[in-house]
DNA sequence: TTTGATGCAAAGTATTTGCAGACTG
DNA sequence: CAGTCTGCAAATACTTTGCATCAAA
């Protein structure tokens, strides 16, 4: 799904819920679905400030909380500065995280859900969600 | 490896490094390697207080930092209250985390490292470490 | 005796919250 | 016009740090 379609979808969902589409909120959504972007709250805030200089970090967090509530954002709970977020693919999937430059690549694994279910059922566990993160050096940082 | 062996091993490592084996430090290690235990700093502190009532939380964190430095503890970076730790198996492995009672079960997956290497090399990524956590309800909580 | 460890309190940092005023619908 | 959203500042909560004192080796 490209950024524009994803943005339009999110705007529709919020409209239907009766949420207001303020300029700040739209700008935050836009930053969240921007291509190849797994921004932190701080990074989103920085981007927003260009267009809406008075936007506060609290508003960014509140919008993220709203998206969490409706399951349209995935929180990647790591980072030396705060958490980073995936607003494009809000379902759990593997991430490749570069420990040097901070880049985050999405990935997929065949039959991964089956693997998880097997693992869980072996322990009498029922799965709600999961997290799978691989840390290392991206191809660009490997060359340096 | 049972708790006692693991504890003795850690004590040896620290001794060889020239670290002092204070009563507090030994008590913290003991709490960390206790069976089926993935305690938080706060939980460790609570257990320590029984025997050494003046032990501070800062000392717990300092000991954990020391163990991180020498790669003998795994930090599980989640929890509504602080992070939890695995002092028995300090290498990455899957965890089953109960979102109701907070229990954490260790697990293993055959050929998991191979799966990770495949995934990473496909993206020109070199792996340093990883994290694989499954959230859900443990067997006990499923019955309630 | 030496020097690393402890414990207290204060600082740090990411995130959340309360509330008055602003603005969307 | 009603009620939600914003923005500020203060509150939270986990973790780290500085420093004087203590004690392991």
mmCIF file of C-alpha atoms (C1' of nucleotides) in Angstrom:
data_model
loop_
_atom_site.group_PDB
_atom_site.id
_atom_site.type_symbol
_atom_site.label_atom_id
_atom_site.label_comp_id
_atom_site.label_asym_id
_atom_site.label_seq_id
_atom_site.Cartn_x
_atom_site.Cartn_y
_atom_site.Cartn_z
ATOM 1 C CA UNK A 1 0.000 0.000 0.000
ATOM 2 C CA UNK A 2 1.450 3.389 -0.880
ATOM 3 C CA UNK A 3 1.599 6.259 1.562
ATOM 4 C CA UNK A 4 -1.258 8.221 0.056
ATOM 5 C CA UNK A 5 -3.676 5.300 0.099
ATOM 6 C CA UNK A 6 -2.723 4.457 3.648
ATOM 7 C CA UNK A 7 -3.187 8.064 4.712
ATOM 8 C CA UNK A 8 -6.582 8.263 3.046
ATOM 9 C CA UNK A 9 -7.611 5.057 4.752
ATOM 10 C CA UNK A 10 -6.598 6.338 8.167
ATOM 11 C CA UNK A 11 -8.417 9.617 7.583
ATOM 12 C CA UNK A 12 -11.544 7.690 6.654
ATOM 13 C CA UNK A 13 -11.350 5.542 9.765
ATOM 14 C CA UNK A 14 -10.969 8.556 12.009
ATOM 15 C CA UNK A 15 -13.767 10.429 10.245
ATOM 16 C CA UNK A 16 -16.092 7.494 10.741
ATOM 17 C CA UNK A 17 -15.213 7.313 14.394
ATOM 18 C CA UNK A 18 -16.159 10.945 14.734
ATOM 19 C CA UNK A 19 -12.605 12.074 15.399
ATOM 20 C CA UNK A 20 -11.712 15.552 14.236
ATOM 21 C CA UNK A 21 -9.176 15.989 11.479
ATOM 22 C CA UNK A 22 -7.150 18.892 12.727
ATOM 23 C CA UNK A 23 -4.187 20.098 10.680
ATOM 24 C CA UNK A 24 -1.784 18.837 13.369
ATOM 25 C CA UNK A 25 -3.359 15.419 13.429
ATOM 26 C CA UNK A 26 -3.258 15.085 9.654
ATOM 27 C CA UNK A 27 0.368 16.183 9.614
ATOM 28 C CA UNK A 28 1.242 13.563 12.237
ATOM 29 C CA UNK A 29 -0.493 10.856 10.227
ATOM 30 C CA UNK A 30 1.321 11.960 7.099
ATOM 31 C CA UNK A 31 4.675 11.715 8.853
ATOM 32 C CA UNK A 32 3.774 8.284 10.198
ATOM 33 C CA UNK A 33 2.925 6.709 6.862
ATOM 34 C CA UNK A 34 5.731 8.339 4.914
ATOM 35 C CA UNK A 35 7.712 5.812 2.922
ATOM 36 C CA UNK A 36 10.269 3.646 4.690
ATOM 37 C CA UNK A 37 9.835 5.569 7.833
ATOM 38 C CA UNK A 38 9.779 4.206 11.373
ATOM 39 C CA UNK A 39 9.883 7.497 13.206
ATOM 40 C CA UNK A 40 10.059 8.186 16.912
ATOM 41 C CA UNK A 41 7.634 10.594 18.538
ATOM 42 C CA UNK A 42 10.437 13.134 18.625
ATOM 43 C CA UNK A 43 11.172 12.705 14.911
ATOM 44 C CA UNK A 44 7.522 13.117 14.009
ATOM 45 C CA UNK A 45 7.386 16.215 16.136
ATOM 46 C CA UNK A 46 10.426 17.615 14.336
ATOM 47 C CA UNK A 47 8.833 17.082 10.932
ATOM 48 C CA UNK A 48 5.534 18.598 12.014
ATOM 49 C CA UNK A 49 7.196 21.743 13.283
ATOM 50 C CA UNK A 50 8.154 22.783 9.769
ATOM 51 C CA UNK A 51 4.521 23.310 8.861
ATOM 52 C CA UNK A 52 2.934 23.846 12.272
ATOM 53 C CA UNK A 53 5.525 25.460 14.501
ATOM 54 C CA UNK A 54 3.415 25.418 17.635
ATOM 55 C CA UNK A 55 2.561 21.731 17.602
ATOM 56 C CA UNK A 56 3.436 20.102 20.910
ATOM 57 C CA UNK A 57 5.011 16.738 21.582
ATOM 58 C CA UNK A 58 2.049 15.872 23.797
ATOM 59 C CA UNK A 59 -0.230 16.080 20.784
ATOM 60 C CA UNK A 60 2.016 13.677 18.911
ATOM 61 C CA UNK A 61 1.799 11.204 21.781
ATOM 62 C CA UNK A 62 -1.962 11.671 22.019
ATOM 63 C CA UNK A 63 -2.406 10.933 18.331
ATOM 64 C CA UNK A 64 -0.205 7.855 18.635
ATOM 65 C CA UNK A 65 -2.317 6.721 21.586
ATOM 66 C CA UNK A 66 -5.427 7.171 19.483
ATOM 67 C CA UNK A 67 -3.979 5.040 16.687
ATOM 68 C CA UNK A 68 -2.953 2.361 19.190
ATOM 69 C CA UNK A 69 -6.502 2.300 20.469
ATOM 70 C CA UNK A 70 -7.849 1.458 17.032
ATOM 71 C CA UNK A 71 -4.988 -0.904 16.181
ATOM 72 C CA UNK A 72 -3.636 1.169 13.322
ATOM 73 C CA UNK A 73 -0.100 1.584 14.576
ATOM 74 C CA UNK A 74 2.610 -0.783 15.748
ATOM 75 C CA UNK A 75 4.884 0.300 18.548
ATOM 76 C CA UNK A 76 8.475 -0.864 18.204
ATOM 77 C CA UNK A 77 9.560 -0.663 21.810
ATOM 78 C CA UNK A 78 13.230 0.097 21.581
ATOM 79 C CA UNK A 79 15.663 2.837 20.743
ATOM 80 C CA UNK A 80 18.088 4.794 22.878
ATOM 81 C CA UNK A 81 15.782 7.692 22.517
ATOM 82 C CA UNK A 82 12.157 6.707 22.702
ATOM 83 C CA UNK A 83 10.086 4.093 20.975
ATOM 84 C CA UNK A 84 9.667 4.044 17.226
ATOM 85 C CA UNK A 85 6.491 3.389 15.305
ATOM 86 C CA UNK A 86 5.220 1.634 12.232
ATOM 87 C CA UNK A 87 2.137 3.345 10.851
ATOM 88 C CA UNK A 88 2.169 1.514 7.523
ATOM 89 C CA UNK A 89 1.977 -2.098 8.626
ATOM 90 C CA UNK A 90 0.291 -2.104 12.039
ATOM 91 C CA UNK A 91 0.424 -5.882 12.413
ATOM 92 C CA UNK A 92 3.430 -7.659 13.959
ATOM 93 C CA UNK A 93 6.242 -8.465 11.546
ATOM 94 C CA UNK A 94 10.026 -8.846 11.797
ATOM 95 C CA UNK A 95 12.235 -5.774 11.832
ATOM 96 C CA UNK A 96 15.909 -5.498 10.958
ATOM 97 C CA UNK A 97 17.357 -2.742 13.099
ATOM 98 C CA UNK A 98 20.730 -1.185 12.348
ATOM 99 C CA UNK A 99 22.540 -0.489 15.594
ATOM 100 C CA UNK A 100 24.833 2.003 13.887
ATOM 101 C CA UNK A 101 22.599 4.304 11.837
ATOM 102 C CA UNK A 102 19.233 3.445 13.381
ATOM 103 C CA UNK A 103 17.636 2.345 10.102
ATOM 104 C CA UNK A 104 14.738 -0.070 10.419
ATOM 105 C CA UNK A 105 13.802 -2.453 7.604
ATOM 106 C CA UNK A 106 10.555 -4.370 7.426
ATOM 107 C CA UNK A 107 10.642 -8.036 6.624
ATOM 108 C CA UNK A 108 8.432 -11.101 6.371
ATOM 109 C CA UNK A 109 8.925 -14.773 7.206
ATOM 110 C CA UNK A 110 6.970 -17.577 5.554
ATOM 111 C CA UNK A 111 4.832 -19.599 7.924
ATOM 112 C CA UNK A 112 5.944 -17.513 10.850
ATOM 113 C CA UNK A 113 2.532 -17.512 12.472
ATOM 114 C CA UNK A 114 2.479 -21.282 12.288
ATOM 115 C CA UNK A 115 5.879 -21.454 13.975
ATOM 116 C CA UNK A 116 4.610 -19.182 16.729
ATOM 117 C CA UNK A 117 1.425 -21.181 17.233
ATOM 118 C CA UNK A 118 3.385 -24.410 17.494
ATOM 119 C CA UNK A 119 5.752 -22.918 20.008
ATOM 120 C CA UNK A 120 2.938 -21.470 22.060
ATOM 121 C CA UNK A 121 0.627 -24.480 22.076
ATOM 122 C CA UNK A 122 3.516 -26.658 23.196
ATOM 123 C CA UNK A 123 3.405 -24.588 26.394
ATOM 124 C CA UNK A 124 -0.360 -24.250 26.714
ATOM 125 C CA UNK A 125 -0.019 -20.634 25.697
ATOM 126 C CA UNK A 126 -2.563 -18.712 23.616
ATOM 127 C CA UNK A 127 -1.004 -16.004 21.456
ATOM 128 C CA UNK A 128 -2.149 -12.404 21.386
ATOM 129 C CA UNK A 129 0.721 -10.767 19.550
ATOM 130 C CA UNK A 130 4.472 -11.011 19.161
ATOM 131 C CA UNK A 131 7.638 -9.117 18.475
ATOM 132 C CA UNK A 132 10.583 -10.238 16.430
ATOM 133 C CA UNK A 133 13.519 -7.856 16.060
ATOM 134 C CA UNK A 134 16.925 -8.525 14.588
ATOM 135 C CA UNK A 135 19.733 -6.160 15.520
ATOM 136 C CA UNK A 136 22.892 -5.747 13.479
ATOM 137 C CA UNK A 137 24.454 -3.676 10.726
ATOM 138 C CA UNK A 138 22.598 -2.705 7.579
ATOM 139 C CA UNK A 139 24.253 -3.106 4.180
ATOM 140 C CA UNK A 140 25.300 0.536 4.055
ATOM 141 C CA UNK A 141 26.939 0.452 7.491
ATOM 142 C CA UNK A 142 28.622 -2.864 6.675
ATOM 143 C CA UNK A 143 30.552 -1.099 3.927
ATOM 144 C CA UNK A 144 31.897 1.550 6.267
ATOM 145 C CA UNK B 1 22.471 -25.632 34.241
ATOM 146 C CA UNK B 2 21.085 -25.466 37.755
ATOM 147 C CA UNK B 3 21.025 -22.317 39.825
ATOM 148 C CA UNK B 4 23.930 -23.227 42.051
ATOM 149 C CA UNK B 5 26.278 -24.046 39.179
ATOM 150 C CA UNK B 6 25.305 -20.875 37.384
ATOM 151 C CA UNK B 7 25.867 -18.840 40.538
ATOM 152 C CA UNK B 8 29.276 -20.408 41.117
ATOM 153 C CA UNK B 9 30.230 -19.703 37.520
ATOM 154 C CA UNK B 10 29.272 -16.049 37.817
ATOM 155 C CA UNK B 11 31.158 -15.697 41.080
ATOM 156 C CA UNK B 12 34.240 -17.170 39.416
ATOM 157 C CA UNK B 13 34.001 -14.802 36.478
ATOM 158 C CA UNK B 14 33.704 -11.787 38.750
ATOM 159 C CA UNK B 15 36.533 -12.956 40.973
ATOM 160 C CA UNK B 16 38.800 -13.360 37.977
ATOM 161 C CA UNK B 17 37.921 -9.894 36.757
ATOM 162 C CA UNK B 18 38.948 -8.547 40.126
ATOM 163 C CA UNK B 19 35.430 -7.551 41.105
ATOM 164 C CA UNK B 20 34.619 -7.677 44.785
ATOM 165 C CA UNK B 21 32.094 -10.163 46.046
ATOM 166 C CA UNK B 22 30.148 -8.115 48.514
ATOM 167 C CA UNK B 23 27.206 -9.705 50.326
ATOM 168 C CA UNK B 24 24.792 -7.458 48.433
ATOM 169 C CA UNK B 25 26.272 -8.397 45.102
ATOM 170 C CA UNK B 26 26.131 -12.099 45.840
ATOM 171 C CA UNK B 27 22.538 -11.778 46.997
ATOM 172 C CA UNK B 28 21.626 -9.996 43.762
ATOM 173 C CA UNK B 29 23.267 -12.720 41.695
ATOM 174 C CA UNK B 30 21.480 -15.374 43.683
ATOM 175 C CA UNK B 31 18.107 -13.727 43.034
ATOM 176 C CA UNK B 32 18.940 -13.414 39.351
ATOM 177 C CA UNK B 33 19.716 -17.067 38.757
ATOM 178 C CA UNK B 34 16.934 -18.438 40.920
ATOM 179 C CA UNK B 35 14.884 -21.041 39.096
ATOM 180 C CA UNK B 36 12.265 -19.926 36.587
ATOM 181 C CA UNK B 37 12.805 -16.378 37.521
ATOM 182 C CA UNK B 38 12.843 -13.366 35.225
ATOM 183 C CA UNK B 39 12.823 -10.680 37.858
ATOM 184 C CA UNK B 40 12.686 -6.939 37.474
ATOM 185 C CA UNK B 41 15.174 -4.716 39.279
ATOM 186 C CA UNK B 42 12.449 -3.892 41.749
ATOM 187 C CA UNK B 43 11.689 -7.568 42.407
ATOM 188 C CA UNK B 44 15.343 -8.354 42.975
ATOM 189 C CA UNK B 45 15.557 -5.439 45.349
ATOM 190 C CA UNK B 46 12.573 -6.727 47.278
ATOM 191 C CA UNK B 47 14.131 -10.155 47.696
ATOM 192 C CA UNK B 48 17.483 -8.724 48.748
ATOM 193 C CA UNK B 49 15.914 -6.595 51.458
ATOM 194 C CA UNK B 50 14.974 -9.668 53.477
ATOM 195 C CA UNK B 51 18.617 -10.423 54.127
ATOM 196 C CA UNK B 52 20.243 -7.016 53.638
ATOM 197 C CA UNK B 53 17.700 -4.398 54.620
ATOM 198 C CA UNK B 54 19.837 -1.430 53.638
ATOM 199 C CA UNK B 55 20.576 -2.519 50.090
ATOM 200 C CA UNK B 56 19.659 0.207 47.621
ATOM 201 C CA UNK B 57 17.969 -0.089 44.269
ATOM 202 C CA UNK B 58 20.916 1.744 42.726
ATOM 203 C CA UNK B 59 23.186 -1.108 43.700
ATOM 204 C CA UNK B 60 20.876 -3.554 41.986
ATOM 205 C CA UNK B 61 21.031 -1.505 38.812
ATOM 206 C CA UNK B 62 24.799 -1.192 39.089
ATOM 207 C CA UNK B 63 25.205 -4.944 39.410
ATOM 208 C CA UNK B 64 22.944 -5.501 36.432
ATOM 209 C CA UNK B 65 25.040 -3.020 34.459
ATOM 210 C CA UNK B 66 28.164 -4.954 35.403
ATOM 211 C CA UNK B 67 26.634 -8.206 34.197
ATOM 212 C CA UNK B 68 25.551 -6.573 30.952
ATOM 213 C CA UNK B 69 29.103 -5.398 30.416
ATOM 214 C CA UNK B 70 30.415 -8.945 30.575
ATOM 215 C CA UNK B 71 27.515 -10.427 28.619
ATOM 216 C CA UNK B 72 26.186 -12.541 31.462
ATOM 217 C CA UNK B 73 22.663 -11.178 31.580
ATOM 218 C CA UNK B 74 19.918 -10.702 29.026
ATOM 219 C CA UNK B 75 17.692 -7.681 29.326
ATOM 220 C CA UNK B 76 14.077 -8.288 28.355
ATOM 221 C CA UNK B 77 13.037 -4.758 27.553
ATOM 222 C CA UNK B 78 9.379 -4.693 28.398
ATOM 223 C CA UNK B 79 6.963 -4.710 31.283
ATOM 224 C CA UNK B 80 4.565 -2.107 32.605
ATOM 225 C CA UNK B 81 6.896 -1.655 35.465
ATOM 226 C CA UNK B 82 10.566 -1.788 34.477
ATOM 227 C CA UNK B 83 12.579 -4.167 32.406
ATOM 228 C CA UNK B 84 12.995 -7.796 33.385
ATOM 229 C CA UNK B 85 16.140 -9.869 33.225
ATOM 230 C CA UNK B 86 17.339 -13.349 32.407
ATOM 231 C CA UNK B 87 20.451 -14.218 34.369
ATOM 232 C CA UNK B 88 20.348 -17.922 33.606
ATOM 233 C CA UNK B 89 20.470 -17.930 29.823
ATOM 234 C CA UNK B 90 22.171 -14.686 28.793
ATOM 235 C CA UNK B 91 21.974 -15.439 25.065
ATOM 236 C CA UNK B 92 18.949 -14.453 22.952
ATOM 237 C CA UNK B 93 16.085 -16.945 22.954
ATOM 238 C CA UNK B 94 12.304 -16.754 22.592
ATOM 239 C CA UNK B 95 10.166 -15.758 25.539
ATOM 240 C CA UNK B 96 6.496 -16.438 26.124
ATOM 241 C CA UNK B 97 5.128 -13.542 28.130
ATOM 242 C CA UNK B 98 1.771 -13.715 29.884
ATOM 243 C CA UNK B 99 0.037 -10.367 29.585
ATOM 244 C CA UNK B 100 -2.236 -11.204 32.505
ATOM 245 C CA UNK B 101 -0.017 -12.515 35.285
ATOM 246 C CA UNK B 102 3.382 -11.383 33.981
ATOM 247 C CA UNK B 103 4.895 -14.865 33.892
ATOM 248 C CA UNK B 104 7.755 -15.347 31.448
ATOM 249 C CA UNK B 105 8.599 -18.761 30.015
ATOM 250 C CA UNK B 106 11.807 -19.580 28.186
ATOM 251 C CA UNK B 107 11.640 -21.451 24.926
ATOM 252 C CA UNK B 108 13.795 -22.653 22.058
ATOM 253 C CA UNK B 109 13.233 -22.956 18.319
ATOM 254 C CA UNK B 110 15.092 -25.421 16.126
ATOM 255 C CA UNK B 111 17.232 -23.819 13.451
ATOM 256 C CA UNK B 112 16.201 -20.381 14.558
ATOM 257 C CA UNK B 113 19.628 -18.906 14.001
ATOM 258 C CA UNK B 114 19.600 -20.228 10.461
ATOM 259 C CA UNK B 115 16.234 -18.604 9.850
ATOM 260 C CA UNK B 116 17.588 -15.321 11.147
ATOM 261 C CA UNK B 117 20.738 -15.514 9.056
ATOM 262 C CA UNK B 118 18.713 -16.192 5.923
ATOM 263 C CA UNK B 119 16.415 -13.295 6.608
ATOM 264 C CA UNK B 120 19.307 -10.966 7.328
ATOM 265 C CA UNK B 121 21.550 -11.910 4.434
ATOM 266 C CA UNK B 122 18.632 -11.447 2.055
ATOM 267 C CA UNK B 123 18.821 -7.780 3.056
ATOM 268 C CA UNK B 124 22.592 -7.435 3.214
ATOM 269 C CA UNK B 125 22.318 -7.302 6.979
ATOM 270 C CA UNK B 126 24.870 -8.752 9.410
ATOM 271 C CA UNK B 127 23.329 -9.963 12.667
ATOM 272 C CA UNK B 128 24.561 -8.966 16.117
ATOM 273 C CA UNK B 129 21.687 -10.151 18.270
ATOM 274 C CA UNK B 130 17.928 -10.519 18.205
ATOM 275 C CA UNK B 131 14.802 -10.534 20.268
ATOM 276 C CA UNK B 132 11.786 -12.772 19.873
ATOM 277 C CA UNK B 133 8.912 -12.329 22.302
ATOM 278 C CA UNK B 134 5.468 -13.875 22.148
ATOM 279 C CA UNK B 135 2.701 -12.205 24.163
ATOM 280 C CA UNK B 136 -0.441 -13.973 25.219
ATOM 281 C CA UNK B 137 -2.032 -15.933 28.053
ATOM 282 C CA UNK B 138 -0.206 -18.689 29.906
ATOM 283 C CA UNK B 139 -1.904 -21.999 30.577
ATOM 284 C CA UNK B 140 -2.879 -20.998 34.096
ATOM 285 C CA UNK B 141 -4.462 -17.725 32.989
ATOM 286 C CA UNK B 142 -6.225 -19.463 30.110
ATOM 287 C CA UNK B 143 -8.152 -21.500 32.638
ATOM 288 C CA UNK B 144 -9.425 -18.439 34.498
ATOM 289 C "C1'" DT C 1 45.882 -0.182 53.230
ATOM 290 C "C1'" DT C 2 44.013 0.379 48.822
ATOM 291 C "C1'" DT C 3 40.510 1.139 45.820
ATOM 292 C "C1'" DG C 4 36.277 -0.614 44.233
ATOM 293 C "C1'" DA C 5 31.365 -0.872 46.054
ATOM 294 C "C1'" DT C 6 27.534 0.992 48.535
ATOM 295 C "C1'" DG C 7 23.701 4.090 49.496
ATOM 296 C "C1'" DC C 8 21.599 8.287 49.415
ATOM 297 C "C1'" DA C 9 19.698 11.875 46.903
ATOM 298 C "C1'" DA C 10 19.446 14.322 42.868
ATOM 299 C "C1'" DA C 11 19.413 14.337 37.907
ATOM 300 C "C1'" DG C 12 17.836 12.411 33.554
ATOM 301 C "C1'" DT C 13 14.560 11.002 30.130
ATOM 302 C "C1'" DA C 14 10.486 9.147 27.741
ATOM 303 C "C1'" DT C 15 5.734 9.317 28.255
ATOM 304 C "C1'" DT C 16 1.288 10.688 30.395
ATOM 305 C "C1'" DT C 17 -2.037 13.791 32.374
ATOM 306 C "C1'" DG C 18 -4.918 18.010 33.818
ATOM 307 C "C1'" DC C 19 -6.902 21.885 32.363
ATOM 308 C "C1'" DA C 20 -8.050 26.338 30.080
ATOM 309 C "C1'" DG C 21 -8.619 28.001 25.725
ATOM 310 C "C1'" DA C 22 -8.988 27.172 20.566
ATOM 311 C "C1'" DC C 23 -11.186 25.289 16.671
ATOM 312 C "C1'" DT C 24 -13.570 21.462 13.913
ATOM 313 C "C1'" DG C 25 -17.724 19.846 12.261
ATOM 314 C "C1'" DC D 1 -22.534 26.077 19.191
ATOM 315 C "C1'" DA D 2 -21.032 21.752 21.401
ATOM 316 C "C1'" DG D 3 -17.598 19.048 22.415
ATOM 317 C "C1'" DT D 4 -13.196 17.460 21.043
ATOM 318 C "C1'" DC D 5 -8.333 18.693 20.432
ATOM 319 C "C1'" DT D 6 -4.381 21.456 21.447
ATOM 320 C "C1'" DG D 7 -0.525 23.113 24.072
ATOM 321 C "C1'" DC D 8 1.563 24.144 28.187
ATOM 322 C "C1'" DA D 9 3.398 22.615 32.329
ATOM 323 C "C1'" DA D 10 3.544 19.505 35.871
ATOM 324 C "C1'" DA D 11 3.482 14.755 37.180
ATOM 325 C "C1'" DT D 12 5.143 9.859 36.528
ATOM 326 C "C1'" DA D 13 8.166 6.197 36.711
ATOM 327 C "C1'" DC D 14 12.280 3.744 35.520
ATOM 328 C "C1'" DT D 15 17.089 4.193 35.380
ATOM 329 C "C1'" DT D 16 21.515 6.529 35.908
ATOM 330 C "C1'" DT D 17 24.886 9.367 38.216
ATOM 331 C "C1'" DG D 18 27.803 12.047 41.769
ATOM 332 C "C1'" DC D 19 29.908 11.737 45.820
ATOM 333 C "C1'" DA D 20 31.104 10.768 50.591
ATOM 334 C "C1'" DT D 21 31.608 6.695 53.237
ATOM 335 C "C1'" DC D 22 32.480 1.832 53.899
ATOM 336 C "C1'" DA D 23 34.607 -2.551 53.539
ATOM 337 C "C1'" DA D 24 36.653 -6.636 50.618
ATOM 338 C "C1'" DA D 25 40.897 -8.436 49.596
#
